XYZ file of C-alpha atoms in Angstrom:
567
model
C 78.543 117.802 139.239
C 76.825 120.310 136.476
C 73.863 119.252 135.025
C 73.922 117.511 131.323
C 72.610 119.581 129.181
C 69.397 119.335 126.711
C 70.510 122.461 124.216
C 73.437 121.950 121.879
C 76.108 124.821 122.367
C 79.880 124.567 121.913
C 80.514 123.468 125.194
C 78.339 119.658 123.503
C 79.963 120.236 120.405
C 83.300 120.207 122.181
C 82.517 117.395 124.691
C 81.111 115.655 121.529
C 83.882 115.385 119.628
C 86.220 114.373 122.491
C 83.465 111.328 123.045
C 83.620 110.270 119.803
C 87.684 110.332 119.042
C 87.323 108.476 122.666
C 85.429 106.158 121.090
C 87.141 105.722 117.401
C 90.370 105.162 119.553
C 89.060 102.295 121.461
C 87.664 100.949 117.912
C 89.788 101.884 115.318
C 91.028 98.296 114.799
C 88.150 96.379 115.180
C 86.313 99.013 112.283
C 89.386 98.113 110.397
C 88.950 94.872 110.340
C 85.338 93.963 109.231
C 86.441 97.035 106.394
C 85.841 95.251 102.971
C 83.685 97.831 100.924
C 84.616 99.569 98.381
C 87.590 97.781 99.230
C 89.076 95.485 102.006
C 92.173 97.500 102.402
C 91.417 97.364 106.705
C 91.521 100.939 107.462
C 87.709 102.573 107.971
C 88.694 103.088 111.511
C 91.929 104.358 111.536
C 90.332 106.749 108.706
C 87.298 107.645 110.780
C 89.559 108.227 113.827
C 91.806 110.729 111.824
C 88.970 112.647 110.420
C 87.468 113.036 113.945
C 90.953 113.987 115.296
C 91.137 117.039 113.057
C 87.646 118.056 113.721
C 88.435 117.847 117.542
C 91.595 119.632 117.170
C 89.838 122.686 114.976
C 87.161 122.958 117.625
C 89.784 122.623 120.414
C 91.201 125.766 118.753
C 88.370 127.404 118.696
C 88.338 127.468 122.243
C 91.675 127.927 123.186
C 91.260 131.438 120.925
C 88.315 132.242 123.229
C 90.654 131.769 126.311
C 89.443 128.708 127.214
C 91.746 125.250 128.905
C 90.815 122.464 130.236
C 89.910 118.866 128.863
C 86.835 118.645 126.725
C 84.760 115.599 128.196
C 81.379 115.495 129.640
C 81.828 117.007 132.817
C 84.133 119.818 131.450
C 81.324 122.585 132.191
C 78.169 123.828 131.002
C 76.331 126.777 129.231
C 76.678 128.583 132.282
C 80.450 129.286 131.859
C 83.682 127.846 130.297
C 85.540 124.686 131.922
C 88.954 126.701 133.053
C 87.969 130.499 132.548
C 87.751 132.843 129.631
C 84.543 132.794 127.248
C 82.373 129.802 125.598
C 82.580 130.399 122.085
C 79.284 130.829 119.683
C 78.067 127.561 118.965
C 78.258 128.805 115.078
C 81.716 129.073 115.642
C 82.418 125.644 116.702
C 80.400 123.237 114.612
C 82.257 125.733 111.579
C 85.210 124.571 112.862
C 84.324 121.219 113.187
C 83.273 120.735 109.605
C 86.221 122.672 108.472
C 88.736 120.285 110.487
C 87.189 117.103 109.418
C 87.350 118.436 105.104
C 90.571 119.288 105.509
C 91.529 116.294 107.550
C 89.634 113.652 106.160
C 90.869 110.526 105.008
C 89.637 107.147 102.968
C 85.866 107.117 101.537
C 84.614 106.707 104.972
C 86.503 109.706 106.208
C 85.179 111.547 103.722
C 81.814 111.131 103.880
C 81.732 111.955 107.468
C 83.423 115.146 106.673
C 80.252 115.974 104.648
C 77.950 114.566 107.205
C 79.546 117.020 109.619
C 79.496 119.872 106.929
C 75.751 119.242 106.466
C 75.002 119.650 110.337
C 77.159 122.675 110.665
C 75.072 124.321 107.741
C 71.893 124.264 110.044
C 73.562 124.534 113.611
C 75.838 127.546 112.445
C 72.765 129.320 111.130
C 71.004 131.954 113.292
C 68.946 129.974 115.558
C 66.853 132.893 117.276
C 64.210 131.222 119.324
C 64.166 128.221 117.360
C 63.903 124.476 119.529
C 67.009 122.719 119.475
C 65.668 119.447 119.199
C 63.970 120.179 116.504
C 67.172 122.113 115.152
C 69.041 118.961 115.926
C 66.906 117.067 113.682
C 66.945 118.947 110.738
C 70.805 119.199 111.192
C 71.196 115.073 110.594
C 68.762 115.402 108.179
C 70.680 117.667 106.157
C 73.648 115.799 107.216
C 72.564 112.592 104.893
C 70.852 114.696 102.614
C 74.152 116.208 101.634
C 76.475 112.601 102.287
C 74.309 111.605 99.007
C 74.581 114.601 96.946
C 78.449 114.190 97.726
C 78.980 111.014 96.304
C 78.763 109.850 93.310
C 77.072 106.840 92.570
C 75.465 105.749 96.094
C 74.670 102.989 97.403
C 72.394 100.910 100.242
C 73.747 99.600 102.852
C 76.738 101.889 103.668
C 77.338 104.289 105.776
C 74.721 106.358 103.690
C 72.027 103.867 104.447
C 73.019 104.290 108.323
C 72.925 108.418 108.296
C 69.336 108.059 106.742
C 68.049 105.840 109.585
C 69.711 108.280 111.980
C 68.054 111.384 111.118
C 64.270 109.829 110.263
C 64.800 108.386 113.872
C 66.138 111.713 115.385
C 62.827 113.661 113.175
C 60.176 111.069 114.941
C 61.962 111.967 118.371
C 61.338 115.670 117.863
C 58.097 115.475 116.648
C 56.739 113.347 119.581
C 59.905 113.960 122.336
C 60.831 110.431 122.423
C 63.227 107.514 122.298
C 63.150 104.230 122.906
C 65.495 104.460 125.759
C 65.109 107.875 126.715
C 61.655 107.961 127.415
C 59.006 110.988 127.099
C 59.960 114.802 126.728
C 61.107 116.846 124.473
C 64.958 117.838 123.937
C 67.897 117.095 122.577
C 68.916 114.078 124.495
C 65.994 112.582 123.401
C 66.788 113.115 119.615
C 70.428 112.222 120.022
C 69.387 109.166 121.415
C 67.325 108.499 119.170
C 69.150 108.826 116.104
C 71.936 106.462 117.988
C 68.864 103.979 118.288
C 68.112 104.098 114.736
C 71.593 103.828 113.575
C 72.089 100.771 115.339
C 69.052 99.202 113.933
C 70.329 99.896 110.236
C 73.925 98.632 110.915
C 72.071 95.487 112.081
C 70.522 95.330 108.471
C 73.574 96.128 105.803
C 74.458 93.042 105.484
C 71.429 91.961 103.784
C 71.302 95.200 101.863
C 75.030 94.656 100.324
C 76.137 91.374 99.308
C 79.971 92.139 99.541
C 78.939 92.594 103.475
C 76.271 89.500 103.794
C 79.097 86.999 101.937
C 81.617 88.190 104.666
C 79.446 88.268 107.413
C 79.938 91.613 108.695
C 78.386 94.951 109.025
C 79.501 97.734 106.589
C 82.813 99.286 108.667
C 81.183 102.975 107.914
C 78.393 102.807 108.863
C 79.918 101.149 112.084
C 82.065 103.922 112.941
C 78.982 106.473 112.508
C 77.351 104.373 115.258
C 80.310 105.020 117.426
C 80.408 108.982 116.340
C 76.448 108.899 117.133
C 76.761 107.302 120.179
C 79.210 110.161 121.263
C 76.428 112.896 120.632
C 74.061 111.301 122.807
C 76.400 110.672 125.320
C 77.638 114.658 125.273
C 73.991 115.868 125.924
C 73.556 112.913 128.687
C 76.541 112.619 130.491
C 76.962 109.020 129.520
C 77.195 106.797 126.776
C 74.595 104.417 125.859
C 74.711 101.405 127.241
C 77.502 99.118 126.536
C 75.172 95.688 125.351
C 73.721 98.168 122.911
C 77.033 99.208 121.146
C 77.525 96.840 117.928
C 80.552 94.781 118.258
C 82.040 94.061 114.944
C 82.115 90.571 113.787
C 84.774 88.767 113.261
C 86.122 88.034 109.155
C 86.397 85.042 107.938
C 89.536 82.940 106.856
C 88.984 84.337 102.968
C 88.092 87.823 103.450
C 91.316 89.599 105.469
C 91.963 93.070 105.477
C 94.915 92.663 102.328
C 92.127 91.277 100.037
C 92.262 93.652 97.063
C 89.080 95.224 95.311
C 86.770 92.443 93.600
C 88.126 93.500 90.390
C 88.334 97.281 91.293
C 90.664 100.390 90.457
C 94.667 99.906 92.034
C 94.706 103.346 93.417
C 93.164 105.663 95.655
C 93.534 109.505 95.318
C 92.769 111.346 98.143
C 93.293 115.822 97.607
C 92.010 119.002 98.746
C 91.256 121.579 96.258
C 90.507 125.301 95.913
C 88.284 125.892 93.149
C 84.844 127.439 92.265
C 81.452 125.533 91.966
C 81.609 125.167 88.371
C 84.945 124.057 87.654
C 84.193 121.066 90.221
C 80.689 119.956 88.831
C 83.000 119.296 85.529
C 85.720 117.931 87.894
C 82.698 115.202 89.027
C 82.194 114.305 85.562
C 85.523 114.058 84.416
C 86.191 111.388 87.537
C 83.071 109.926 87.323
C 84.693 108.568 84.086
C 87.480 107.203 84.830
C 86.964 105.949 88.599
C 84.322 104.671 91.168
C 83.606 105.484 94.578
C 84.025 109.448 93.759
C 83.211 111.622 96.538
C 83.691 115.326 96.732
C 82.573 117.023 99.445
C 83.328 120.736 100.924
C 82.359 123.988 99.483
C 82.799 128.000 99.353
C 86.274 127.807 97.456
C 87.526 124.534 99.391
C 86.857 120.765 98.433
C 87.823 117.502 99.628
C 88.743 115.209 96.696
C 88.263 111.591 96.643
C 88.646 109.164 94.052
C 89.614 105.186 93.702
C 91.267 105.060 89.519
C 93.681 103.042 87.880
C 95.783 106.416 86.317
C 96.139 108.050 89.663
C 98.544 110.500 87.527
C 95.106 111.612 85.367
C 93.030 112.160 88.835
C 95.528 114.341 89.796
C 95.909 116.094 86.689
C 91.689 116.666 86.261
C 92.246 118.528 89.857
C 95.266 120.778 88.512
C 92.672 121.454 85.627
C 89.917 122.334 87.982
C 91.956 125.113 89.909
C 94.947 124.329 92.927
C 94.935 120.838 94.617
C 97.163 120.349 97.288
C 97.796 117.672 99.832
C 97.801 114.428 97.518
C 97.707 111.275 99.555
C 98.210 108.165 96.516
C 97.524 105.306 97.967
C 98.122 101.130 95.985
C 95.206 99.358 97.151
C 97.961 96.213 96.563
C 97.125 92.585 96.206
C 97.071 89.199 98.105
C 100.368 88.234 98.998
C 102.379 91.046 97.807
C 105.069 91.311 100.475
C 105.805 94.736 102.207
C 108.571 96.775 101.440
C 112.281 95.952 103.924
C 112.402 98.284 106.595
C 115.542 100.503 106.669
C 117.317 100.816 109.679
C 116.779 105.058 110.089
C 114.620 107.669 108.454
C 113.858 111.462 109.375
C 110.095 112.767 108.826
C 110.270 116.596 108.784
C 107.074 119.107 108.862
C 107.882 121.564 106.623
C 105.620 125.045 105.452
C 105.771 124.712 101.997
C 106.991 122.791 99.240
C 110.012 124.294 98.204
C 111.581 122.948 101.413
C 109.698 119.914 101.274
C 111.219 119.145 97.568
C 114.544 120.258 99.707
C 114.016 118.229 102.591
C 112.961 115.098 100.447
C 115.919 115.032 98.446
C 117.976 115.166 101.634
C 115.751 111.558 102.184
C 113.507 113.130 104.838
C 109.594 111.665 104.715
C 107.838 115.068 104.435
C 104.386 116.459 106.075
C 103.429 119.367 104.371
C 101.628 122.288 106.930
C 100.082 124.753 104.960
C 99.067 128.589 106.643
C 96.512 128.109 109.595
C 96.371 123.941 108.811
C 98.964 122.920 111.134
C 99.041 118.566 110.736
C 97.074 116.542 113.417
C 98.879 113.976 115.430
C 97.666 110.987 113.200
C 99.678 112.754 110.201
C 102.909 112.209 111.549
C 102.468 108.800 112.766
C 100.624 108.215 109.588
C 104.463 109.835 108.210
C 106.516 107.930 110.412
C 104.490 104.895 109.067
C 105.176 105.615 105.377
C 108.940 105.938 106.302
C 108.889 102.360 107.183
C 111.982 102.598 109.622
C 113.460 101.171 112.501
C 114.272 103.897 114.003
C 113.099 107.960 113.327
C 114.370 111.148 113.582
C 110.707 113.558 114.200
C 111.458 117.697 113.133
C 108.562 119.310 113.861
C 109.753 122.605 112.903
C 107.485 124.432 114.715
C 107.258 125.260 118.753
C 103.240 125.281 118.132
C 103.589 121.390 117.076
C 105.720 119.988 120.279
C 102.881 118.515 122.159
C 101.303 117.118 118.844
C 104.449 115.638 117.713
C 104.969 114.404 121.468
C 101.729 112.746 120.783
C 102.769 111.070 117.684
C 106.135 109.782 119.046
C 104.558 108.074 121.802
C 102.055 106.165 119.089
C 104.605 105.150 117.246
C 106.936 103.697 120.466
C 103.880 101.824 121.024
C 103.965 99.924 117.346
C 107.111 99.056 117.791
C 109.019 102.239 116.061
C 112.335 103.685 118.187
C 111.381 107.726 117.375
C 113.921 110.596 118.654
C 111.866 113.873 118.802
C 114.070 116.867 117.803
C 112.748 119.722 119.279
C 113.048 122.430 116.289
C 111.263 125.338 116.506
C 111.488 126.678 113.447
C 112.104 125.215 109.584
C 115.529 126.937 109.184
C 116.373 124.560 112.129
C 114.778 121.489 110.784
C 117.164 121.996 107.583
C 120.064 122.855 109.800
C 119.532 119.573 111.219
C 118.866 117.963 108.292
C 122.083 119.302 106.977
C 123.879 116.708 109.439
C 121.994 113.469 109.697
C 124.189 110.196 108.966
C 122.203 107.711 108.888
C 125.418 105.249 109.401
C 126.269 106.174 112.593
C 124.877 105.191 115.718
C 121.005 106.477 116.445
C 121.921 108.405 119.879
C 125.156 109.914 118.139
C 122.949 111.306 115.275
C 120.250 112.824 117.660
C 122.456 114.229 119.535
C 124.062 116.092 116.306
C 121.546 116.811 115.193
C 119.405 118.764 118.064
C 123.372 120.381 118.686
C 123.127 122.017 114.680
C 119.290 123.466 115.175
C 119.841 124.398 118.871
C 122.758 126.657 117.112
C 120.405 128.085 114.619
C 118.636 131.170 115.556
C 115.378 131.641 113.500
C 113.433 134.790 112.125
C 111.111 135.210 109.909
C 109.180 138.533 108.357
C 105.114 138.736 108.241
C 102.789 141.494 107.096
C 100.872 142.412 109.907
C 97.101 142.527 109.389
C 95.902 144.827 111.668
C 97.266 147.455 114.364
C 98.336 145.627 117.590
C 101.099 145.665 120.278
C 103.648 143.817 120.117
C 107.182 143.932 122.094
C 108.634 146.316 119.147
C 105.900 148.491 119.864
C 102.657 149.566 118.089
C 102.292 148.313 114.407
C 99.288 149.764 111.993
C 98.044 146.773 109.721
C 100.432 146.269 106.566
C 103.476 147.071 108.365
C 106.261 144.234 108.133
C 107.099 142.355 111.591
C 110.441 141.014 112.265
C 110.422 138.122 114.395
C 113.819 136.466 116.045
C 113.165 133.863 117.812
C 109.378 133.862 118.024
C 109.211 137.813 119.410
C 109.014 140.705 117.439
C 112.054 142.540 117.462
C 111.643 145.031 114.115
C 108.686 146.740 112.707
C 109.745 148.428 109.180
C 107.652 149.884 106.493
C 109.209 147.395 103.765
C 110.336 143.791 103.401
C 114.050 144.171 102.225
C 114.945 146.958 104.638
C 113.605 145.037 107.755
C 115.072 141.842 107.073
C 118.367 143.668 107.133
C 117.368 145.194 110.331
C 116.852 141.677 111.389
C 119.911 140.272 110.287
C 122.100 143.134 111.622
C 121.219 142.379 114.792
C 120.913 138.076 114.571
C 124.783 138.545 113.028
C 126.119 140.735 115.773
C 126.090 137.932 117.816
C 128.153 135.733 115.316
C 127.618 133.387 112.728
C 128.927 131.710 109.785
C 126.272 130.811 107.699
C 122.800 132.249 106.997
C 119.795 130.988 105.275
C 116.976 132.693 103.740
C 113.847 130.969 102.592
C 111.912 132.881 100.172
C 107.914 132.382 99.774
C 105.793 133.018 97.091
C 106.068 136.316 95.020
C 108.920 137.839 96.853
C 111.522 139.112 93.970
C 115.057 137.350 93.924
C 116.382 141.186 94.025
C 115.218 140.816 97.890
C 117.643 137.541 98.006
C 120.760 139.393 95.986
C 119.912 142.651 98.221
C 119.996 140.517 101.698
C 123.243 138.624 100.293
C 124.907 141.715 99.679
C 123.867 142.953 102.697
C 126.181 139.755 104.449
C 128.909 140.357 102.114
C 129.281 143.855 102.648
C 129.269 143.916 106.652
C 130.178 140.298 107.424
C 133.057 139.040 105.070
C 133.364 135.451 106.670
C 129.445 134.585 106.692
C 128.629 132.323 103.685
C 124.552 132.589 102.316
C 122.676 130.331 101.048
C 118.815 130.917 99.525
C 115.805 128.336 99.498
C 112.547 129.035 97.218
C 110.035 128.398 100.031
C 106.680 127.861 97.646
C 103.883 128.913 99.316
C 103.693 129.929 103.042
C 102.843 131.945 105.539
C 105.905 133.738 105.936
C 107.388 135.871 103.040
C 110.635 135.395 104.162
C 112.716 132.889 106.846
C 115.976 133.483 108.150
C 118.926 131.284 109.762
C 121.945 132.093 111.294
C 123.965 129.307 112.374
């Protein structure tokens, strides 16, 4: 069995963020239910555990890129070499990742905030290092962590989750300076500092409730603040090889009779508004104080061109609208905080939740009745976003289209979840949009579940896909050797054309998906591609295929300038 390590490298960041998902799995529900500030809508943990599942998955990526398999965990390998061959990435490159999967993941005000405390580490671990000690380095990441958790939100307050990071990193700087813990005993190193900071943590979750009196009237410890005890606990546990000890892990307490997790907010906005957005530095310092006015609990976190949006208002339409005015937001989660007693919505019997690449088809898909997860270029949607979809359908039974043959095992993933609360889920395998809307094209809802999965995986399994990309640099490919800017035609997932323009290719590409039959052909066109392209590829049909009807999608923005289907 390797030895733990005492230096932080990818190979800990990894094993760290399996540890802590791990541990946010285990519990999610419990965090969710002593969750009653800002607002006791009971769902800190399942927030927490999303956020950490997109930061795992981006860092998983990471690795995967550098040639690397095998299950993150702590005995999954060492700075000597990768767990299952290939290369261990820079340790800049993986906390990067991690910070950038956790922004663009994260969920709720707890979510959130963690996605800045991750951002703040990553800004001192992804720094050259040189020679520097990595306890020390350690240190000064949580300390920057919380430094930057307050600068993020607005108006903050004691005996949060805030409150917690603090007490983290002055524990973690005390361990570096003198190279010990409580538990951990003398010498210098990361495991001491990681331990230390999980020490310290636990001591200030002991003492929120009597620093918030939402918390002390309920009787529990704030749900955040919690969970970063949990996420904590996972970093010490990646550098020792084991978690802290179990009698030392804070078990939630349990609510009382008046404070369940459908209270609403003690007099607080109805909404939450939840978006990313691309936009400079000074069009979001006026997007703060535009919020700041007409909502609470405002937290924006991110940076360099990308921000993570979040926002409890009564006008959800106006937070929205202050974002379009600050530059592009995208992925808006609105969420009714509700109120006591308010029933929940009848189930319907059957539902289909489609991932789609951009929101032309996901306006198409929606008015078809399909629940919709948008998956925007090189952000492809973590497991919790599809039960999280399948959820928001509120169905007895669902149809799952991933739409994508990178998303099988993610959308396995969130099948299974959703068996297990009780949901019947079919999982279509489509590989491609075109497919999804092919077998969108025949759901009927009326007729018997196995009868309309069974249609349906017939229509996209008799759909052959293509699309067209710009190639960005030279590489080989089965077509041969493209230079960067030359258009790739891809049937079926392999390149089969390399041309010199978009309209010409994709008739290359369609000559040779037709000569194999067809009657109908779709074309999905992305962002700034001229309709002449559409009325040149129709005539194209027409001309050489007489009995082949067309049809053309506006595709929004994607990563493909152009999808085909041939059915």
């Amino acid at each position: 069995m390797p030895q733990p390590p005492d230096d932080i490298d990818a190979v800990v960041v990894r094993t760290w963020c399996s540890l802590a998902l791990e541990a946010l799995g285990r519990d999610r529900e419990e965090i969710d239910a002593i969750n009653v500030y800002p607002v006791a809508d009971g769902d800190t943990g399942t927030n927490l555990y999303l956020t950490v599942e997109s930061a795992a998955q981006a860092v998983e990526a990471v690795f995967v890129a550098h040639g690397t398999v095998g299950a993150a965990g702590p005995d999954a390998g060492t700075t000597d070499g990768a767990p299952g061959g290939g290369s261990v990435p820079a340790l800049a490159d993986a906390v990067r990742a991690m910070a950038h999967g956790a922004l663009i993941g994260a969920r709720g005000n707890s979510g959130t905030i963690l996605a800045q405390l991750l951002r703040g580490m990553a800004e001192v671990l992804g720094a050259p290092a040189g020679d520097d000690d990595h306890a020390e380095l350690l240190s000064e990441a949580l300390r920057r962590a919380a430094e930057s958790a307050y600068q993020a939100v607005a108006h903050p307050v004691e005996g949060t989750v805030l409150t917690v990071a603090t007490a983290a990193a002055e524990a973690a700087a005390a361990a570096a300076r003198t190279g010990t813990s409580a538990a951990a005993g003398t010498g210098a190193g990361c495991t001491a500092v990681a331990r230390a900071a999980y020490e310290g943590a636990c001591a200030a979750l002991d003492a929120t409730p009597g620093q918030l009196a939402v918390l002390g009237r309920a009787g529990v410890v704030d749900a955040g603040g919690r969970g970063l005890v949990d996420v904590l606990a996972a970093l010490a546990g990646a550098f020792s090889g084991e978690a802290p000890a179990a009698e030392r892990r804070r078990a939630p307490t349990v609510l009382p009779p008046h404070f369940t997790d459908d209270c609403p907010a003690e007099g607080g906005p109805a909404f939450e508004v939840i978006y990313l957005l691309e936009a400079d530095d000074d069009a979001v310092a006026r997007l703060r104080a535009r919020l700041d006015g007409i909502g609470d609990s405002l937290v924006v976190v991110g940076g360099d061109g990308l921000w993570n949006v979040h926002v409890h208002v009564d006008d959800a339409g106006a937070a929205v609208e202050a974002g379009v005015d600050a530059g592009r937001p995208y992925r808006i989660r609105i969420t009714h905080f509700g109120a006591t007693g308010t029933p929940a919505p009848e189930q319907v019997q059957r539902a289909v939740v489609a991932v789609v690449p951009g929101e032309g088809l996901a306006a198409l898909c929606r008015e078809a009745g399909a629940t919709t997860v948008l998956a925007r270029p090189g952000e492809p949607p973590a497991s919790g976003e599809l039960v999280d979809a399948i959820r928001r359908a509120h169905a007895r039974e669902v149809v799952l289209l991933p739409n994508d043959a990178e998303l099988r095992h993610t959308a396995a993933a969130a099948a299974e979840q959703a068996r297990a609360e009780g949901v019947r889920v079919a999982l279509v395998p489509t590989r491609a949009a075109v497919q999804g809307v092919a077998a969108l094209a025949v759901h009927e809802p009326d007729r018997r579940f196995d009868e309309d999965v069974v249609a349906m995986t017939a229509a996209a399994g008799a759909t052959r896909y293509a699309e067209l990309a710009v190639a960005e640099r030279q590489s080989w490919t089965s077509a041969g050797i493209c230079q960067a800017g030359d258009v790739l035609g891809l049937i079926d997932g392999d390149v089969a054309v390399i041309g010199a323009d978009l309209a010409t290719t994709a008739e290359t590409v369609l000559h040779r998906m037709l000569s194999a039959g067809g009657e109908l052909v779709t074309l999905v066109l992305g962002d700034g591609v001229p309709v002449a392209v559409a009325d040149r590829l129709e005539g194209f049909v027409r001309g050489g295929h007489l009995a082949v009807d067309t049809v053309v999608y506006d595709g929004g923005r994607q990563l493909a300038p152009l999808l085909i289907g041939v059915e």
